[in-house]
Every structure is written in structure tokens, then in C-alpha cells.
Amino acid sequence: LDHVEELPLASQPKLLRLLAERRYSPLGGSDTRADVRFAAIAGEDLPARVERGAFRADLYWRLEVLTFRLPPLRERRADVLPLAEALLVDLAERFGRPASLSERAREWLPGHDWPGNLRQLRNLLERELLSSGSERLDPEPSRVAGETTAKSLEQAEREAILAALAWSRGRQGRAAELL
């Protein structure tokens, strides 16, 4: 459950029931048993939300079996390059094209604050892989900060086509439907 802290208070009893009793009632259906396990990820401090009344204490205690605190990327800069390499392996396999980082990218990536953490890093690498014609990726530091750069219509179309092909896993007919 990603961003479990954003689950509305009105929905929290339903999740609590599923966790406590392993039962749920689908809309319009009858009571059903479920054998499930959850991994919950919170971007905000859940105990603080419990204190403010924004998250149910009983649900928090059900979820809080084993807790890991992952510091943001800005606090573990040494992890940025290994994470980028692992993400590139995954993206290269997904898009069917080899990719590696340029030396310039290897120099500046660890120094960036990465306010969007792993998602921001992954999105940067995916965007660069889709828009680059080269195997050697050299993302611009300025694009990470959220600045936009003007694109030609041809570039925008190329990126849209590549993204559609990626989503359709290379099926051209499905990509055409998406476009």
C-alpha cells in the first residue's frame, strides 16, 4: 500500500477489518474471506498522523509489525549511482535497448538532492532513455530541477511513440490504439 497515510478516515475501518478478521465485503457482494499480507509505505510519519487524528491508531498498530525507515536519497548519496545502474538495467530490459550513464552524469547525479527520491531518479532515466538516440545516457542536470525545455513537434511525437511502444511492450497495434 503506497502512501497508506493518504487513505481516507472513512476507508480505514475497511482495511482494519481485512487485516484483523481477514474478511471483506465487495460492493454488492457477500462477506468473503481473504488470505493477504500487506507491505505499507508511508511518505509521512504515521505516529504523528495518529496524534493529529488523521490516521486511526488501531490501524496503525495493525500495520506496524516490522518497520524500516529509509532515509531520502539526499541523505544517502553513495546509493544514488548503484540505484541508477539497477534502474537502468530494468529500463533497458523493459524497452529492449542497452543503456549506460555518461561520466558527466555519474559526476552530478550523487550531488543532486532528489526531492522526488527514487521515483524522480527513475523518471529522469526513463525520459532520457526514451528521448535519447544514444546508448550512453547523459541527462541534463537542469531537467532534474523541473525546468522544461522546448521540443520540436518531431521530438514530441517520437517520445510519445516510444512511450506507447514501451507501455504496449512492443505491440505496434496496441501502441497505435494508445496514441
PDB file of C-alpha atoms in Angstrom:
ATOM      1  CA  LEU A   1       0.000   0.000   0.000  1.00  0.00           C
ATOM      2  CA  ASP A   2       1.820   3.056  -1.233  1.00  0.00           C
ATOM      3  CA  HIS A   3       1.095   6.271   0.687  1.00  0.00           C
ATOM      4  CA  VAL A   4      -1.119   4.464   3.199  1.00  0.00           C
ATOM      5  CA  GLU A   5      -1.254   7.700   5.207  1.00  0.00           C
ATOM      6  CA  GLU A   6      -3.479   9.184   2.485  1.00  0.00           C
ATOM      7  CA  LEU A   7      -6.180   6.548   2.957  1.00  0.00           C
ATOM      8  CA  PRO A   8      -9.349   8.472   3.931  1.00  0.00           C
ATOM      9  CA  LEU A   9     -10.520   8.029   7.529  1.00  0.00           C
ATOM     10  CA  ALA A  10     -13.819   6.636   6.220  1.00  0.00           C
ATOM     11  CA  SER A  11     -11.989   3.805   4.391  1.00  0.00           C
ATOM     12  CA  GLN A  12      -9.608   2.906   7.186  1.00  0.00           C
ATOM     13  CA  PRO A  13     -12.098   0.663   9.079  1.00  0.00           C
ATOM     14  CA  LYS A  14     -12.472  -1.494   5.953  1.00  0.00           C
ATOM     15  CA  LEU A  15      -8.729  -2.057   5.749  1.00  0.00           C
ATOM     16  CA  LEU A  16      -8.601  -2.668   9.504  1.00  0.00           C
ATOM     17  CA  ARG A  17     -11.299  -5.346   9.195  1.00  0.00           C
ATOM     18  CA  LEU A  18      -9.414  -7.027   6.368  1.00  0.00           C
ATOM     19  CA  LEU A  19      -6.219  -7.058   8.427  1.00  0.00           C
ATOM     20  CA  ALA A  20      -7.858  -8.128  11.706  1.00  0.00           C
ATOM     21  CA  GLU A  21     -10.501 -10.605  10.544  1.00  0.00           C
ATOM     22  CA  ARG A  22      -9.220 -11.453   7.052  1.00  0.00           C
ATOM     23  CA  ARG A  23     -12.709 -10.683   5.740  1.00  0.00           C
ATOM     24  CA  TYR A  24     -14.131  -8.073   3.372  1.00  0.00           C
ATOM     25  CA  SER A  25     -17.407  -7.329   1.643  1.00  0.00           C
ATOM     26  CA  PRO A  26     -17.164  -6.330  -2.014  1.00  0.00           C
ATOM     27  CA  LEU A  27     -19.686  -3.753  -3.152  1.00  0.00           C
ATOM     28  CA  GLY A  28     -22.982  -5.554  -3.619  1.00  0.00           C
ATOM     29  CA  GLY A  29     -21.453  -8.875  -2.580  1.00  0.00           C
ATOM     30  CA  SER A  30     -21.406 -11.081   0.457  1.00  0.00           C
ATOM     31  CA  ASP A  31     -18.745 -11.443   3.106  1.00  0.00           C
ATOM     32  CA  THR A  32     -15.592 -13.022   1.664  1.00  0.00           C
ATOM     33  CA  ARG A  33     -12.501 -14.479   3.319  1.00  0.00           C
ATOM     34  CA  ALA A  34      -9.056 -13.352   2.166  1.00  0.00           C
ATOM     35  CA  ASP A  35      -5.573 -14.627   2.858  1.00  0.00           C
ATOM     36  CA  VAL A  36      -3.496 -11.494   2.291  1.00  0.00           C
ATOM     37  CA  ARG A  37      -0.312  -9.855   3.504  1.00  0.00           C
ATOM     38  CA  PHE A  38       0.456  -6.159   3.214  1.00  0.00           C
ATOM     39  CA  ALA A  39       3.528  -4.031   2.897  1.00  0.00           C
ATOM     40  CA  ALA A  40       2.553  -0.449   3.666  1.00  0.00           C
ATOM     41  CA  ILE A  41       4.657   2.517   2.626  1.00  0.00           C
ATOM     42  CA  ALA A  42       4.129   5.916   4.190  1.00  0.00           C
ATOM     43  CA  GLY A  43       5.708   9.118   2.979  1.00  0.00           C
ATOM     44  CA  GLU A  44       4.767  10.846   6.209  1.00  0.00           C
ATOM     45  CA  ASP A  45       5.309   9.950   9.867  1.00  0.00           C
ATOM     46  CA  LEU A  46       2.306   7.757  10.766  1.00  0.00           C
ATOM     47  CA  PRO A  47       2.580   8.199  14.566  1.00  0.00           C
ATOM     48  CA  ALA A  48       2.381  11.966  14.036  1.00  0.00           C
ATOM     49  CA  ARG A  49      -0.747  11.492  11.908  1.00  0.00           C
ATOM     50  CA  VAL A  50      -2.242   9.279  14.635  1.00  0.00           C
ATOM     51  CA  GLU A  51      -1.610  12.043  17.199  1.00  0.00           C
ATOM     52  CA  ARG A  52      -3.350  14.588  14.942  1.00  0.00           C
ATOM     53  CA  GLY A  53      -6.327  12.264  14.469  1.00  0.00           C
ATOM     54  CA  ALA A  54      -5.672  11.908  10.734  1.00  0.00           C
ATOM     55  CA  PHE A  55      -4.958   8.162  10.950  1.00  0.00           C
ATOM     56  CA  ARG A  56      -6.604   5.511  13.124  1.00  0.00           C
ATOM     57  CA  ALA A  57      -4.404   4.281  15.972  1.00  0.00           C
ATOM     58  CA  ASP A  58      -5.811   0.736  15.799  1.00  0.00           C
ATOM     59  CA  LEU A  59      -4.984   0.524  12.086  1.00  0.00           C
ATOM     60  CA  TYR A  60      -1.501   1.899  12.729  1.00  0.00           C
ATOM     61  CA  TRP A  61      -0.845  -0.807  15.323  1.00  0.00           C
ATOM     62  CA  ARG A  62      -2.073  -3.495  12.916  1.00  0.00           C
ATOM     63  CA  LEU A  63       0.284  -2.249  10.197  1.00  0.00           C
ATOM     64  CA  GLU A  64       3.264  -1.586  12.465  1.00  0.00           C
ATOM     65  CA  VAL A  65       4.611  -5.138  12.680  1.00  0.00           C
ATOM     66  CA  LEU A  66       8.027  -4.606  11.157  1.00  0.00           C
ATOM     67  CA  THR A  67       9.195  -1.071  10.412  1.00  0.00           C
ATOM     68  CA  PHE A  68      12.013   0.117   8.194  1.00  0.00           C
ATOM     69  CA  ARG A  69      12.968   3.749   7.855  1.00  0.00           C
ATOM     70  CA  LEU A  70      14.523   4.518   4.503  1.00  0.00           C
ATOM     71  CA  PRO A  71      16.264   7.870   4.536  1.00  0.00           C
ATOM     72  CA  PRO A  72      15.750  10.060   1.465  1.00  0.00           C
ATOM     73  CA  LEU A  73      18.328   9.870  -1.328  1.00  0.00           C
ATOM     74  CA  ARG A  74      19.816  13.232  -0.278  1.00  0.00           C
ATOM     75  CA  GLU A  75      20.900  11.517   2.973  1.00  0.00           C
ATOM     76  CA  ARG A  76      22.486   8.543   1.203  1.00  0.00           C
ATOM     77  CA  ARG A  77      24.246   9.973  -1.804  1.00  0.00           C
ATOM     78  CA  ALA A  78      26.513   6.937  -2.080  1.00  0.00           C
ATOM     79  CA  ASP A  79      23.447   4.882  -3.048  1.00  0.00           C
ATOM     80  CA  VAL A  80      22.438   7.081  -5.990  1.00  0.00           C
ATOM     81  CA  LEU A  81      24.773   5.572  -8.610  1.00  0.00           C
ATOM     82  CA  PRO A  82      24.131   1.918  -7.685  1.00  0.00           C
ATOM     83  CA  LEU A  83      20.394   2.626  -7.709  1.00  0.00           C
ATOM     84  CA  ALA A  84      20.660   4.405 -11.071  1.00  0.00           C
ATOM     85  CA  GLU A  85      22.586   1.452 -12.502  1.00  0.00           C
ATOM     86  CA  ALA A  86      19.967  -1.025 -11.245  1.00  0.00           C
ATOM     87  CA  LEU A  87      17.153   1.126 -12.614  1.00  0.00           C
ATOM     88  CA  LEU A  88      18.913   1.353 -15.978  1.00  0.00           C
ATOM     89  CA  VAL A  89      19.201  -2.429 -16.163  1.00  0.00           C
ATOM     90  CA  ASP A  90      15.454  -2.704 -15.549  1.00  0.00           C
ATOM     91  CA  LEU A  91      14.579   0.074 -18.015  1.00  0.00           C
ATOM     92  CA  ALA A  92      16.931  -1.283 -20.684  1.00  0.00           C
ATOM     93  CA  GLU A  93      15.279  -4.687 -20.409  1.00  0.00           C
ATOM     94  CA  ARG A  94      11.795  -3.155 -20.464  1.00  0.00           C
ATOM     95  CA  PHE A  95      12.469  -1.048 -23.543  1.00  0.00           C
ATOM     96  CA  GLY A  96      14.747  -3.531 -25.262  1.00  0.00           C
ATOM     97  CA  ARG A  97      17.689  -1.174 -25.618  1.00  0.00           C
ATOM     98  CA  PRO A  98      21.038  -1.185 -23.836  1.00  0.00           C
ATOM     99  CA  ALA A  99      21.865   1.889 -21.776  1.00  0.00           C
ATOM    100  CA  SER A 100      24.627   3.216 -19.568  1.00  0.00           C
ATOM    101  CA  LEU A 101      25.408   6.520 -17.859  1.00  0.00           C
ATOM    102  CA  SER A 102      27.883   9.051 -19.204  1.00  0.00           C
ATOM    103  CA  GLU A 103      30.795  10.124 -17.000  1.00  0.00           C
ATOM    104  CA  ARG A 104      29.261  13.591 -16.670  1.00  0.00           C
ATOM    105  CA  ALA A 105      26.018  12.076 -15.363  1.00  0.00           C
ATOM    106  CA  ARG A 106      27.974   9.880 -12.941  1.00  0.00           C
ATOM    107  CA  GLU A 107      29.571  13.015 -11.534  1.00  0.00           C
ATOM    108  CA  TRP A 108      26.465  15.119 -10.918  1.00  0.00           C
ATOM    109  CA  LEU A 109      23.796  12.503 -10.063  1.00  0.00           C
ATOM    110  CA  PRO A 110      25.043  11.815  -6.497  1.00  0.00           C
ATOM    111  CA  GLY A 111      25.237  15.549  -5.730  1.00  0.00           C
ATOM    112  CA  HIS A 112      21.591  16.265  -6.557  1.00  0.00           C
ATOM    113  CA  ASP A 113      19.086  16.464  -3.650  1.00  0.00           C
ATOM    114  CA  TRP A 114      16.430  14.261  -5.336  1.00  0.00           C
ATOM    115  CA  PRO A 115      13.343  15.705  -3.634  1.00  0.00           C
ATOM    116  CA  GLY A 116      11.239  13.134  -5.524  1.00  0.00           C
ATOM    117  CA  ASN A 117      13.554  10.339  -4.327  1.00  0.00           C
ATOM    118  CA  LEU A 118      13.621   7.097  -6.304  1.00  0.00           C
ATOM    119  CA  ARG A 119      10.603   7.991  -8.474  1.00  0.00           C
ATOM    120  CA  GLN A 120      12.300  11.174  -9.638  1.00  0.00           C
ATOM    121  CA  LEU A 121      15.536   9.323 -10.430  1.00  0.00           C
ATOM    122  CA  ARG A 122      13.674   6.583 -12.317  1.00  0.00           C
ATOM    123  CA  ASN A 123      11.588   9.094 -14.286  1.00  0.00           C
ATOM    124  CA  LEU A 124      14.697  11.040 -15.275  1.00  0.00           C
ATOM    125  CA  LEU A 125      16.408   7.882 -16.534  1.00  0.00           C
ATOM    126  CA  GLU A 126      13.288   6.671 -18.358  1.00  0.00           C
ATOM    127  CA  ARG A 127      12.751  10.052 -20.009  1.00  0.00           C
ATOM    128  CA  GLU A 128      16.405  10.169 -21.080  1.00  0.00           C
ATOM    129  CA  LEU A 129      16.299   6.600 -22.409  1.00  0.00           C
ATOM    130  CA  LEU A 130      13.155   7.331 -24.440  1.00  0.00           C
ATOM    131  CA  SER A 131      14.355  10.638 -25.854  1.00  0.00           C
ATOM    132  CA  SER A 132      17.991   9.752 -26.446  1.00  0.00           C
ATOM    133  CA  GLY A 133      19.153   8.122 -29.624  1.00  0.00           C
ATOM    134  CA  SER A 134      22.339   7.032 -27.904  1.00  0.00           C
ATOM    135  CA  GLU A 135      23.189   4.051 -25.745  1.00  0.00           C
ATOM    136  CA  ARG A 136      25.211   6.352 -23.473  1.00  0.00           C
ATOM    137  CA  LEU A 137      22.744   8.430 -21.438  1.00  0.00           C
ATOM    138  CA  ASP A 138      23.708  11.970 -20.491  1.00  0.00           C
ATOM    139  CA  PRO A 139      20.727  13.549 -18.697  1.00  0.00           C
ATOM    140  CA  GLU A 140      20.899  17.289 -18.132  1.00  0.00           C
ATOM    141  CA  PRO A 141      21.107  18.462 -14.507  1.00  0.00           C
ATOM    142  CA  SER A 142      18.770  21.357 -15.269  1.00  0.00           C
ATOM    143  CA  ARG A 143      15.983  18.985 -16.406  1.00  0.00           C
ATOM    144  CA  VAL A 144      16.074  17.301 -12.997  1.00  0.00           C
ATOM    145  CA  ALA A 145      15.182  20.536 -11.241  1.00  0.00           C
ATOM    146  CA  GLY A 146      11.897  20.671 -13.106  1.00  0.00           C
ATOM    147  CA  GLU A 147      12.844  23.067 -15.864  1.00  0.00           C
ATOM    148  CA  THR A 148      11.211  22.324 -19.163  1.00  0.00           C
ATOM    149  CA  THR A 149      12.960  22.542 -22.473  1.00  0.00           C
ATOM    150  CA  ALA A 150      11.316  23.358 -25.758  1.00  0.00           C
ATOM    151  CA  LYS A 151      10.889  20.398 -28.094  1.00  0.00           C
ATOM    152  CA  SER A 152      10.187  20.205 -31.748  1.00  0.00           C
ATOM    153  CA  LEU A 153       6.955  18.551 -32.823  1.00  0.00           C
ATOM    154  CA  GLU A 154       9.043  15.745 -34.293  1.00  0.00           C
ATOM    155  CA  GLN A 155      10.783  15.167 -30.933  1.00  0.00           C
ATOM    156  CA  ALA A 156       7.486  15.169 -29.017  1.00  0.00           C
ATOM    157  CA  GLU A 157       5.941  12.709 -31.475  1.00  0.00           C
ATOM    158  CA  ARG A 158       8.983  10.437 -31.273  1.00  0.00           C
ATOM    159  CA  GLU A 159       8.819  10.408 -27.454  1.00  0.00           C
ATOM    160  CA  ALA A 160       5.080   9.698 -27.494  1.00  0.00           C
ATOM    161  CA  ILE A 161       5.542   6.808 -29.948  1.00  0.00           C
ATOM    162  CA  LEU A 162       8.410   5.323 -27.925  1.00  0.00           C
ATOM    163  CA  ALA A 163       6.411   5.632 -24.695  1.00  0.00           C
ATOM    164  CA  ALA A 164       3.370   3.960 -26.301  1.00  0.00           C
ATOM    165  CA  LEU A 165       5.550   1.133 -27.603  1.00  0.00           C
ATOM    166  CA  ALA A 166       7.034   0.718 -24.137  1.00  0.00           C
ATOM    167  CA  TRP A 167       3.600   0.576 -22.489  1.00  0.00           C
ATOM    168  CA  SER A 168       2.376  -1.935 -25.066  1.00  0.00           C
ATOM    169  CA  ARG A 169       5.582  -3.977 -24.711  1.00  0.00           C
ATOM    170  CA  GLY A 170       6.411  -3.545 -28.380  1.00  0.00           C
ATOM    171  CA  ARG A 171       2.979  -4.405 -29.826  1.00  0.00           C
ATOM    172  CA  GLN A 172       2.564  -1.863 -32.593  1.00  0.00           C
ATOM    173  CA  GLY A 173      -1.206  -2.265 -32.964  1.00  0.00           C
ATOM    174  CA  ARG A 174      -1.756  -1.678 -29.250  1.00  0.00           C
ATOM    175  CA  ALA A 175       0.656   1.304 -29.341  1.00  0.00           C
ATOM    176  CA  ALA A 176      -1.333   2.790 -32.241  1.00  0.00           C
ATOM    177  CA  GLU A 177      -4.549   2.410 -30.216  1.00  0.00           C
ATOM    178  CA  LEU A 178      -2.931   4.157 -27.254  1.00  0.00           C
ATOM    179  CA  LEU A 179      -1.740   7.008 -29.428  1.00  0.00           C
TER     180      LEU A 179
END
